[in-house]
Amino acid sequence: MASAPPVRFLGGVARWCARPLSAHGAAVRAAVVRDGLPAARDAVRRVTPAVVDAVDLDSILAAVDVGALIDRVDVDGIVSRVDVEGIVSRVDVDRIVAQVDIGALLERVDIGALLDRIDLNALLAGVDLNALLAGVDLNALLSGVDLNALLAGVDLNDLLDGVELDPLLAGVDLNALLAGVDLNAVLGNLDLNEVVARIDMDSLIANTEMGAIIVRSTGGAASEALDVVRSQGVSIDTVIARIANRVLGRKLDDLPAGPELLVERRLALPVGDGSADADGSES
Amino acid sequence: MQPTTESDRDDAVSQQGHYAGAATRLAAFAIDQTVLTTAFALGSALLAWVIAVVTADEVNWEPATVVSGVAYLVWWFIYWAYPWSVSGKTVGMAVLGIRVVRADGSSTGPRQGTLRALALPLSFMTLGIGFLPIVFGRHRRALHDKVAGTAVVYSWDARGARWRFLARQQELDPGG
């Protein structure tokens, strides 16, 4: 029906009549684009600040129920759609870490406050120390420890003050302990002269039978007479020496006591009747 | 004889091995001189008696002063040199508990004994000045000590003497 000749004729007549109208419309549209858009932009630019000022964002936001809004957000659905593994695999962790100034980061961390918040007891209660230590090579660990430096900082006196030695020693089998000691080696290193020098012979003689043995074994009056003479001689020599030192204005400590071989050598028990040579052998 | 006090014995014990002083050395010298002179006199008298007995008094042995003097000097030298060379102590030194040692404290030998005996008269010939270092010297060495490279030290068993003294004290006064 639409393609009948009268219809086509009427359509053509309508188009011919509307041609000036459409030309005019196109001109208007061009004018709008050419002049209207900038004007519209200018109008919007002028109106927008006023609109924004007039809009009370606080009241608008207050009217927004953020909780309900968030509740409506299906976070699980959103997260499930995120390919976390793909994202993580594409992240160059090394590059990120290399850019992090850990020193500055740590400086800002209050480690004390951080540690205060950690319940170490609860933390350690859950740790299987046996399993943990089973995997530790203690030999390798201790080989790197400088025990001397470690012990140098230990106050052994304080440490031992807290140790009860009696119960400790009660559990020690001294016989077994001594059985393993090479007494010959111990005695071989022992300086008997030093040991004897420490003996208080005066007390030994006064409190034991040794005094009676000495009296019975000595020559009696003759030896006592000699002792008296010699002792008196030494005393007189001492007095003369003191006078001489005072005259010369010198101190006794500044003078050599005797020949170096005799004075430096420790004197052990007397040998025989006192006729020993300087090297200890009897003449 | 006054018994010694403990302080005397303490001094003696503490000085064993130290340089001997003037008083002890002088006393020892006096004893030695007495002994050697007495021995020489007795020896001379014995020799004269033996000659008289052997020769039935036909020979009266009276040597000239020079011969006696030389003999005395020889005896004097032997009396000092031999003991110093062998043990470092003469009779007087043994009584007073001192002995001659080398300057470093080791035992003397024939060289030191001989030199010391030869140098001893030097200390006398210097009008006694050779003996002054015994009192004022640092090592208490006289002139003849320095010539021979020797020193004189206390060597008696002072410690044993002290113990004997204490033992007797304890015996006398057990409750002491």
Tab-separated table of C-alpha atoms in Angstrom:
chain	number	residue	atom	x	y	z
A	1	MET	CA	0.000	0.000	0.000
A	2	ALA	CA	2.752	2.354	0.988
A	3	SER	CA	4.445	1.922	-2.347
A	4	ALA	CA	1.415	3.111	-4.381
A	5	PRO	CA	2.045	6.023	-6.763
A	6	PRO	CA	-0.221	8.532	-5.072
A	7	VAL	CA	1.493	7.883	-1.827
A	8	ARG	CA	4.906	8.293	-3.318
A	9	PHE	CA	3.779	11.533	-4.897
A	10	LEU	CA	2.456	12.868	-1.626
A	11	GLY	CA	5.697	11.894	0.163
A	12	GLY	CA	7.761	13.720	-2.377
A	13	VAL	CA	5.517	16.796	-2.068
A	14	ALA	CA	5.918	16.654	1.728
A	15	ARG	CA	9.669	16.408	1.462
A	16	TRP	CA	9.792	19.335	-0.917
A	17	CYS	CA	7.656	21.387	1.426
A	18	ALA	CA	9.781	20.407	4.453
A	19	ARG	CA	13.118	21.126	2.778
A	20	PRO	CA	13.394	24.728	3.955
A	21	LEU	CA	12.192	23.646	7.346
A	22	SER	CA	14.841	20.953	7.653
A	23	ALA	CA	17.481	23.375	6.412
A	24	HIS	CA	16.425	25.778	9.061
A	25	GLY	CA	16.470	23.045	11.670
A	26	ALA	CA	19.956	22.030	10.689
A	27	ALA	CA	21.034	25.664	10.972
A	28	VAL	CA	19.449	25.883	14.401
A	29	ARG	CA	21.156	22.678	15.499
A	30	ALA	CA	24.497	24.005	14.293
A	31	ALA	CA	23.880	27.293	16.081
A	32	VAL	CA	23.033	25.434	19.253
A	33	VAL	CA	26.211	23.434	19.042
A	34	ARG	CA	28.290	26.401	18.129
A	35	ASP	CA	26.894	28.887	20.585
A	36	GLY	CA	24.831	26.913	23.012
A	37	LEU	CA	27.367	24.463	24.322
A	38	PRO	CA	29.849	27.095	25.511
A	39	ALA	CA	27.008	29.055	27.007
A	40	ALA	CA	25.716	25.963	28.674
A	41	ARG	CA	29.145	25.175	29.999
A	42	ASP	CA	29.510	28.690	31.290
A	43	ALA	CA	26.110	28.490	32.897
A	44	VAL	CA	26.977	25.201	34.547
A	45	ARG	CA	30.288	26.592	35.697
A	46	ARG	CA	28.553	29.490	37.331
A	47	VAL	CA	25.776	27.564	38.799
A	48	THR	CA	27.767	24.601	40.119
A	49	PRO	CA	29.572	26.369	43.066
A	50	ALA	CA	26.355	27.794	44.232
A	51	VAL	CA	24.668	24.436	43.923
A	52	VAL	CA	27.502	22.747	45.778
A	53	ASP	CA	27.448	25.359	48.514
A	54	ALA	CA	23.795	24.985	48.800
A	55	VAL	CA	24.006	21.247	49.057
A	56	ASP	CA	24.567	20.106	52.650
A	57	LEU	CA	26.749	17.022	52.118
A	58	ASP	CA	26.803	16.219	55.829
A	59	SER	CA	23.048	15.992	56.000
A	60	ILE	CA	22.946	14.015	52.784
A	61	LEU	CA	25.581	11.599	54.057
A	62	ALA	CA	23.891	11.462	57.428
A	63	ALA	CA	20.800	10.387	55.684
A	64	VAL	CA	22.682	7.628	53.974
A	65	ASP	CA	22.605	4.423	55.933
A	66	VAL	CA	26.207	3.376	55.272
A	67	GLY	CA	25.768	0.211	57.313
A	68	ALA	CA	22.768	-0.901	55.285
A	69	LEU	CA	24.612	0.101	52.169
A	70	ILE	CA	27.588	-2.012	53.126
A	71	ASP	CA	25.341	-4.848	54.216
A	72	ARG	CA	23.896	-4.918	50.769
A	73	VAL	CA	27.343	-5.207	49.278
A	74	ASP	CA	28.126	-8.833	48.714
A	75	VAL	CA	31.821	-8.686	49.673
A	76	ASP	CA	32.204	-12.441	49.375
A	77	GLY	CA	30.759	-12.341	45.890
A	78	ILE	CA	33.071	-9.504	44.936
A	79	VAL	CA	36.124	-11.154	46.454
A	80	SER	CA	35.215	-14.528	44.924
A	81	ARG	CA	35.255	-12.935	41.546
A	82	VAL	CA	38.701	-11.524	42.146
A	83	ASP	CA	41.447	-13.787	40.903
A	84	VAL	CA	43.669	-13.279	43.961
A	85	GLU	CA	46.195	-15.867	42.865
A	86	GLY	CA	46.536	-14.246	39.495
A	87	ILE	CA	47.015	-10.855	41.121
A	88	VAL	CA	49.518	-12.163	43.636
A	89	SER	CA	51.466	-14.067	40.993
A	90	ARG	CA	51.849	-10.913	39.019
A	91	VAL	CA	53.093	-8.957	41.991
A	92	ASP	CA	56.869	-8.622	42.004
A	93	VAL	CA	57.349	-8.958	45.748
A	94	ASP	CA	61.130	-8.640	45.553
A	95	ARG	CA	60.878	-5.319	43.782
A	96	ILE	CA	58.336	-4.070	46.265
A	97	VAL	CA	60.398	-5.187	49.229
A	98	ALA	CA	63.566	-3.684	47.740
A	99	GLN	CA	61.878	-0.355	47.661
A	100	VAL	CA	60.789	-0.557	51.271
A	101	ASP	CA	63.084	1.263	53.676
A	102	ILE	CA	62.881	-1.282	56.450
A	103	GLY	CA	65.133	0.715	58.711
A	104	ALA	CA	62.893	3.752	58.583
A	105	LEU	CA	59.871	1.503	58.926
A	106	LEU	CA	61.242	-0.152	62.028
A	107	GLU	CA	62.200	3.165	63.517
A	108	ARG	CA	58.598	4.120	63.501
A	109	VAL	CA	57.558	0.909	65.140
A	110	ASP	CA	57.310	1.044	68.905
A	111	ILE	CA	58.651	-2.418	69.545
A	112	GLY	CA	58.185	-2.074	73.263
A	113	ALA	CA	54.485	-1.356	72.896
A	114	LEU	CA	54.238	-4.117	70.319
A	115	LEU	CA	55.821	-6.670	72.625
A	116	ASP	CA	53.711	-5.520	75.548
A	117	ARG	CA	50.648	-6.522	73.637
A	118	ILE	CA	51.977	-9.983	72.978
A	119	ASP	CA	51.147	-12.579	75.552
A	120	LEU	CA	54.389	-14.537	75.407
A	121	ASN	CA	53.175	-17.089	77.892
A	122	ALA	CA	50.175	-17.985	75.776
A	123	LEU	CA	52.386	-17.934	72.713
A	124	LEU	CA	54.947	-20.246	74.209
A	125	ALA	CA	52.309	-22.508	75.701
A	126	GLY	CA	51.315	-23.459	72.248
A	127	VAL	CA	54.842	-24.162	71.110
A	128	ASP	CA	56.033	-27.746	71.195
A	129	LEU	CA	59.550	-27.030	72.429
A	130	ASN	CA	60.593	-30.642	72.231
A	131	ALA	CA	59.741	-30.855	68.557
A	132	LEU	CA	61.360	-27.482	68.017
A	133	LEU	CA	64.589	-28.392	69.750
A	134	ALA	CA	64.674	-31.810	68.106
A	135	GLY	CA	65.368	-30.075	64.869
A	136	VAL	CA	68.101	-27.883	66.256
A	137	ASP	CA	71.714	-28.955	65.751
A	138	LEU	CA	73.030	-27.968	69.143
A	139	ASN	CA	76.594	-28.875	68.291
A	140	ALA	CA	76.655	-26.500	65.364
A	141	LEU	CA	74.952	-23.878	67.469
A	142	LEU	CA	77.382	-24.170	70.346
A	143	SER	CA	80.421	-24.315	68.078
A	144	GLY	CA	79.768	-20.735	67.154
A	145	VAL	CA	79.423	-19.594	70.735
A	146	ASP	CA	82.468	-18.017	72.354
A	147	LEU	CA	82.118	-19.610	75.766
A	148	ASN	CA	85.011	-17.639	77.182
A	149	ALA	CA	83.367	-14.337	76.334
A	150	LEU	CA	80.064	-15.672	77.599
A	151	LEU	CA	81.518	-16.807	80.908
A	152	ALA	CA	83.507	-13.608	81.297
A	153	GLY	CA	80.260	-11.795	81.768
A	154	VAL	CA	78.966	-14.264	84.317
A	155	ASP	CA	79.449	-13.404	87.946
A	156	LEU	CA	80.312	-16.868	89.189
A	157	ASN	CA	80.201	-15.795	92.797
A	158	ASP	CA	76.587	-14.697	92.508
A	159	LEU	CA	75.823	-17.809	90.537
A	160	LEU	CA	77.347	-20.100	93.120
A	161	ASP	CA	75.688	-18.235	95.969
A	162	GLY	CA	72.406	-19.541	94.729
A	163	VAL	CA	73.636	-23.104	94.454
A	164	GLU	CA	73.173	-25.383	97.389
A	165	LEU	CA	76.362	-27.358	97.312
A	166	ASP	CA	75.474	-29.834	100.050
A	167	PRO	CA	72.615	-31.585	98.237
A	168	LEU	CA	74.613	-31.285	95.043
A	169	LEU	CA	77.633	-32.994	96.519
A	170	ALA	CA	75.478	-35.544	98.319
A	171	GLY	CA	74.656	-37.012	94.970
A	172	VAL	CA	78.272	-37.199	93.886
A	173	ASP	CA	80.018	-40.535	94.205
A	174	LEU	CA	83.386	-39.278	95.374
A	175	ASN	CA	84.979	-42.702	95.199
A	176	ALA	CA	84.068	-43.071	91.557
A	177	LEU	CA	85.217	-39.507	90.966
A	178	LEU	CA	88.579	-40.047	92.596
A	179	ALA	CA	89.009	-43.372	90.847
A	180	GLY	CA	89.254	-41.462	87.622
A	181	VAL	CA	91.821	-39.002	88.945
A	182	ASP	CA	95.441	-39.712	88.088
A	183	LEU	CA	96.992	-38.842	91.419
A	184	ASN	CA	100.499	-39.415	90.108
A	185	ALA	CA	99.997	-36.723	87.510
A	186	VAL	CA	98.532	-34.397	90.123
A	187	LEU	CA	101.426	-34.967	92.483
A	188	GLY	CA	103.894	-34.627	89.635
A	189	ASN	CA	102.722	-31.086	89.081
A	190	LEU	CA	102.678	-30.306	92.765
A	191	ASP	CA	105.386	-27.999	94.037
A	192	LEU	CA	106.107	-29.578	97.401
A	193	ASN	CA	108.343	-26.696	98.412
A	194	GLU	CA	105.415	-24.340	98.025
A	195	VAL	CA	103.191	-26.677	100.017
A	196	VAL	CA	105.725	-27.051	102.802
A	197	ALA	CA	106.351	-23.318	102.907
A	198	ARG	CA	102.734	-22.849	103.829
A	199	ILE	CA	102.969	-25.148	106.816
A	200	ASP	CA	102.924	-23.263	110.098
A	201	MET	CA	105.804	-25.132	111.660
A	202	ASP	CA	105.562	-23.192	114.904
A	203	SER	CA	102.039	-24.433	115.502
A	204	LEU	CA	102.991	-27.876	114.307
A	205	ILE	CA	105.783	-28.100	116.841
A	206	ALA	CA	103.778	-26.514	119.641
A	207	ASN	CA	100.728	-28.703	119.175
A	208	THR	CA	102.156	-32.059	118.141
A	209	GLU	CA	104.702	-34.627	119.250
A	210	MET	CA	107.160	-33.244	116.723
A	211	GLY	CA	108.570	-30.878	119.329
A	212	ALA	CA	109.491	-33.739	121.625
A	213	ILE	CA	111.072	-35.600	118.715
A	214	ILE	CA	113.177	-32.565	117.812
A	215	VAL	CA	114.341	-32.129	121.384
A	216	ARG	CA	115.352	-35.771	121.694
A	217	SER	CA	117.132	-35.774	118.333
A	218	THR	CA	119.236	-32.652	118.779
A	219	GLY	CA	122.590	-32.211	120.438
A	220	GLY	CA	121.269	-30.574	123.540
A	221	ALA	CA	123.201	-27.869	125.338
A	222	ALA	CA	125.947	-27.456	122.723
A	223	SER	CA	123.554	-26.827	119.887
A	224	GLU	CA	121.510	-24.500	122.041
A	225	ALA	CA	124.628	-22.557	122.947
A	226	LEU	CA	125.526	-22.211	119.284
A	227	ASP	CA	122.009	-21.095	118.480
A	228	VAL	CA	122.270	-18.434	121.146
A	229	VAL	CA	125.578	-17.127	119.865
A	230	ARG	CA	124.453	-17.046	116.281
A	231	SER	CA	121.152	-15.386	117.079
A	232	GLN	CA	122.881	-12.717	119.104
A	233	GLY	CA	125.334	-12.149	116.263
A	234	VAL	CA	122.534	-11.648	113.771
A	235	SER	CA	120.805	-9.214	116.107
A	236	ILE	CA	123.958	-7.145	116.533
A	237	ASP	CA	124.509	-7.135	112.779
A	238	THR	CA	120.986	-5.874	112.303
A	239	VAL	CA	121.540	-3.020	114.719
A	240	ILE	CA	124.831	-2.033	113.044
A	241	ALA	CA	123.175	-2.132	109.645
A	242	ARG	CA	120.355	0.124	110.810
A	243	ILE	CA	122.832	2.657	112.177
A	244	ALA	CA	124.858	2.606	108.962
A	245	ASN	CA	121.721	3.088	106.859
A	246	ARG	CA	120.637	5.984	109.002
A	247	VAL	CA	124.053	7.613	108.696
A	248	LEU	CA	124.021	7.231	104.922
A	249	GLY	CA	120.356	8.157	104.659
A	250	ARG	CA	119.299	5.089	102.709
A	251	LYS	CA	116.380	2.727	103.106
A	252	LEU	CA	116.725	-0.935	103.862
A	253	ASP	CA	114.332	-1.802	101.049
A	254	ASP	CA	116.724	-0.228	98.544
A	255	LEU	CA	119.506	-2.637	99.467
A	256	PRO	CA	119.887	-6.155	98.088
A	257	ALA	CA	119.246	-8.700	100.808
A	258	GLY	CA	121.690	-11.273	99.509
A	259	PRO	CA	122.987	-13.070	96.415
A	260	GLU	CA	120.246	-13.682	93.902
A	261	LEU	CA	120.542	-17.468	93.976
A	262	LEU	CA	120.044	-17.600	97.723
A	263	VAL	CA	117.476	-14.893	98.270
A	264	GLU	CA	115.099	-15.742	95.410
A	265	ARG	CA	115.130	-19.481	96.050
A	266	ARG	CA	112.467	-20.606	98.492
A	267	LEU	CA	113.938	-22.252	101.526
A	268	ALA	CA	112.451	-25.665	102.346
A	269	LEU	CA	112.898	-27.668	105.522
A	270	PRO	CA	116.416	-27.546	106.994
A	271	VAL	CA	118.779	-30.208	105.805
A	272	GLY	CA	120.760	-32.144	108.413
A	273	ASP	CA	122.726	-30.079	110.894
A	274	GLY	CA	122.785	-26.873	108.931
A	275	SER	CA	125.954	-27.596	106.989
A	276	ALA	CA	124.119	-27.572	103.646
A	277	ASP	CA	125.721	-25.818	100.730
A	278	ALA	CA	123.992	-23.026	98.885
A	279	ASP	CA	122.664	-25.512	96.339
A	280	GLY	CA	121.071	-27.630	99.029
A	281	SER	CA	123.574	-30.495	99.021
A	282	GLU	CA	125.397	-31.371	102.174
A	283	SER	CA	129.150	-30.606	102.311
B	1	MET	CA	124.341	-17.301	128.940
B	2	GLN	CA	121.187	-15.358	128.271
B	3	PRO	CA	118.626	-17.276	126.248
B	4	THR	CA	117.789	-15.648	122.993
B	5	THR	CA	114.433	-14.053	122.548
B	6	GLU	CA	112.012	-15.092	119.875
B	7	SER	CA	112.636	-11.835	118.068
B	8	ASP	CA	116.338	-12.672	117.793
B	9	ARG	CA	115.479	-15.995	116.252
B	10	ASP	CA	112.912	-14.415	113.996
B	11	ASP	CA	115.601	-12.068	112.712
B	12	ALA	CA	117.921	-14.982	112.121
B	13	VAL	CA	115.293	-17.030	110.263
B	14	SER	CA	114.346	-14.103	108.088
B	15	GLN	CA	117.981	-13.388	107.184
B	16	GLN	CA	119.096	-16.868	106.210
B	17	GLY	CA	120.902	-16.576	102.897
B	18	HIS	CA	121.405	-12.826	103.339
B	19	TYR	CA	124.697	-10.996	103.504
B	20	ALA	CA	126.406	-11.467	106.869
B	21	GLY	CA	127.099	-8.429	108.986
B	22	ALA	CA	130.231	-7.020	110.499
B	23	ALA	CA	129.790	-8.279	114.041
B	24	THR	CA	129.309	-11.893	113.030
B	25	ARG	CA	132.218	-11.800	110.596
B	26	LEU	CA	134.480	-10.154	113.139
B	27	ALA	CA	133.608	-12.740	115.773
B	28	ALA	CA	134.236	-15.540	113.281
B	29	PHE	CA	137.568	-14.018	112.318
B	30	ALA	CA	138.561	-13.722	115.940
B	31	ILE	CA	137.743	-17.362	116.551
B	32	ASP	CA	139.631	-18.430	113.429
B	33	GLN	CA	142.670	-16.368	114.297
B	34	THR	CA	142.686	-17.855	117.776
B	35	VAL	CA	142.338	-21.365	116.444
B	36	LEU	CA	145.008	-21.029	113.762
B	37	THR	CA	147.485	-19.358	116.082
B	38	THR	CA	146.840	-21.898	118.807
B	39	ALA	CA	147.134	-24.718	116.316
B	40	PHE	CA	150.399	-23.297	115.002
B	41	ALA	CA	151.791	-22.947	118.469
B	42	LEU	CA	150.743	-26.437	119.431
B	43	GLY	CA	152.060	-27.769	116.169
B	44	SER	CA	155.396	-26.068	116.633
B	45	ALA	CA	155.659	-27.323	120.196
B	46	LEU	CA	154.727	-30.827	119.085
B	47	LEU	CA	157.316	-30.733	116.332
B	48	ALA	CA	159.980	-29.566	118.733
B	49	TRP	CA	159.043	-32.297	121.169
B	50	VAL	CA	159.079	-34.966	118.480
B	51	ILE	CA	162.519	-33.828	117.314
B	52	ALA	CA	163.759	-33.856	120.861
B	53	VAL	CA	162.398	-37.342	121.435
B	54	VAL	CA	163.702	-38.731	118.171
B	55	THR	CA	167.131	-37.202	118.527
B	56	ALA	CA	167.244	-37.894	122.253
B	57	ASP	CA	167.604	-34.209	123.040
B	58	GLU	CA	170.744	-33.947	120.979
B	59	VAL	CA	169.008	-31.492	118.644
B	60	ASN	CA	167.290	-28.475	120.108
B	61	TRP	CA	164.990	-27.323	117.432
B	62	GLU	CA	164.689	-23.539	117.591
B	63	PRO	CA	164.005	-22.274	114.170
B	64	ALA	CA	164.954	-18.807	113.170
B	65	THR	CA	162.284	-16.136	113.364
B	66	VAL	CA	162.173	-15.844	109.580
B	67	VAL	CA	161.588	-19.561	109.192
B	68	SER	CA	158.897	-19.457	111.853
B	69	GLY	CA	157.340	-16.449	110.202
B	70	VAL	CA	157.287	-18.080	106.804
B	71	ALA	CA	155.912	-21.279	108.275
B	72	TYR	CA	153.244	-19.275	110.036
B	73	LEU	CA	152.303	-17.477	106.855
B	74	VAL	CA	152.114	-20.751	104.944
B	75	TRP	CA	149.943	-22.233	107.688
B	76	TRP	CA	147.888	-19.048	107.731
B	77	PHE	CA	147.317	-19.283	104.000
B	78	ILE	CA	146.407	-22.987	104.153
B	79	TYR	CA	144.076	-22.415	107.092
B	80	TRP	CA	142.066	-19.844	105.189
B	81	ALA	CA	142.358	-21.039	101.564
B	82	TYR	CA	141.576	-24.713	101.978
B	83	PRO	CA	138.248	-24.444	103.892
B	84	TRP	CA	137.081	-21.562	101.698
B	85	SER	CA	137.845	-23.600	98.595
B	86	VAL	CA	136.181	-26.770	99.829
B	87	SER	CA	133.186	-25.782	101.912
B	88	GLY	CA	133.254	-22.011	102.128
B	89	LYS	CA	133.533	-21.983	105.897
B	90	THR	CA	136.344	-22.061	108.417
B	91	VAL	CA	136.019	-23.165	112.046
B	92	GLY	CA	134.995	-19.715	113.220
B	93	MET	CA	132.537	-19.329	110.389
B	94	ALA	CA	130.984	-22.692	111.169
B	95	VAL	CA	130.560	-21.656	114.805
B	96	LEU	CA	128.895	-18.361	113.852
B	97	GLY	CA	126.875	-19.894	111.067
B	98	ILE	CA	128.261	-17.962	108.099
B	99	ARG	CA	130.013	-19.039	104.960
B	100	VAL	CA	131.760	-17.702	101.890
B	101	VAL	CA	129.969	-17.995	98.566
B	102	ARG	CA	130.503	-16.561	95.128
B	103	ALA	CA	128.969	-13.190	94.411
B	104	ASP	CA	125.944	-14.796	92.781
B	105	GLY	CA	125.388	-17.177	95.692
B	106	SER	CA	126.865	-20.356	94.236
B	107	SER	CA	129.504	-22.411	96.037
B	108	THR	CA	133.127	-21.339	95.970
B	109	GLY	CA	135.905	-23.262	94.359
B	110	PRO	CA	139.704	-23.432	94.634
B	111	ARG	CA	140.132	-20.259	92.627
B	112	GLN	CA	137.894	-18.186	94.882
B	113	GLY	CA	139.368	-19.676	98.049
B	114	THR	CA	142.938	-19.034	96.953
B	115	LEU	CA	142.312	-15.502	95.733
B	116	ARG	CA	140.465	-14.598	98.885
B	117	ALA	CA	143.205	-15.911	101.125
B	118	LEU	CA	145.829	-13.975	99.143
B	119	ALA	CA	143.752	-10.782	99.118
B	120	LEU	CA	142.769	-10.857	102.807
B	121	PRO	CA	145.971	-9.077	103.955
B	122	LEU	CA	145.122	-6.220	101.569
B	123	SER	CA	142.156	-5.267	103.692
B	124	PHE	CA	144.478	-5.022	106.706
B	125	MET	CA	147.203	-3.180	104.843
B	126	THR	CA	144.759	-0.435	103.889
B	127	LEU	CA	144.544	0.403	107.578
B	128	GLY	CA	141.222	-1.364	107.846
B	129	ILE	CA	139.590	0.693	105.115
B	130	GLY	CA	139.174	-2.485	103.118
B	131	PHE	CA	136.729	-3.720	105.771
B	132	LEU	CA	134.510	-0.613	105.750
B	133	PRO	CA	132.331	-1.843	102.855
B	134	ILE	CA	131.151	-4.661	105.153
B	135	VAL	CA	129.312	-1.986	107.171
B	136	PHE	CA	128.566	0.653	104.562
B	137	GLY	CA	128.554	-1.248	101.284
B	138	ARG	CA	125.384	-2.413	99.527
B	139	HIS	CA	126.533	-6.020	99.310
B	140	ARG	CA	128.623	-6.056	102.512
B	141	ARG	CA	131.673	-7.195	100.540
B	142	ALA	CA	135.112	-6.282	101.830
B	143	LEU	CA	138.061	-5.488	99.588
B	144	HIS	CA	139.265	-9.095	99.542
B	145	ASP	CA	135.690	-10.216	98.675
B	146	LYS	CA	135.664	-7.963	95.658
B	147	VAL	CA	139.103	-9.182	94.538
B	148	ALA	CA	138.055	-12.832	94.818
B	149	GLY	CA	134.466	-12.324	93.577
B	150	THR	CA	132.952	-13.664	96.788
B	151	ALA	CA	130.485	-12.663	99.501
B	152	VAL	CA	129.755	-13.865	103.015
B	153	VAL	CA	126.212	-14.946	103.924
B	154	TYR	CA	124.351	-16.430	106.868
B	155	SER	CA	124.074	-20.154	106.346
B	156	TRP	CA	123.202	-21.719	109.666
B	157	ASP	CA	120.066	-23.708	110.180
B	158	ALA	CA	118.236	-20.805	111.701
B	159	ARG	CA	114.843	-22.320	111.069
B	160	GLY	CA	115.800	-25.548	112.772
B	161	ALA	CA	117.213	-23.552	115.667
B	162	ARG	CA	113.922	-21.791	116.005
B	163	TRP	CA	112.071	-25.067	116.048
B	164	ARG	CA	114.434	-26.476	118.653
B	165	PHE	CA	113.867	-23.361	120.734
B	166	LEU	CA	110.100	-23.644	120.377
B	167	ALA	CA	110.252	-27.354	121.110
B	168	ARG	CA	112.133	-26.744	124.340
B	169	GLN	CA	109.763	-23.964	125.279
B	170	GLN	CA	106.878	-26.292	124.692
B	171	GLU	CA	108.571	-28.992	126.732
B	172	LEU	CA	109.172	-26.613	129.604
B	173	ASP	CA	105.733	-25.074	129.417
B	174	PRO	CA	103.325	-27.481	127.760
B	175	GLY	CA	100.341	-25.339	128.562
B	176	GLY	CA	102.044	-22.232	127.114
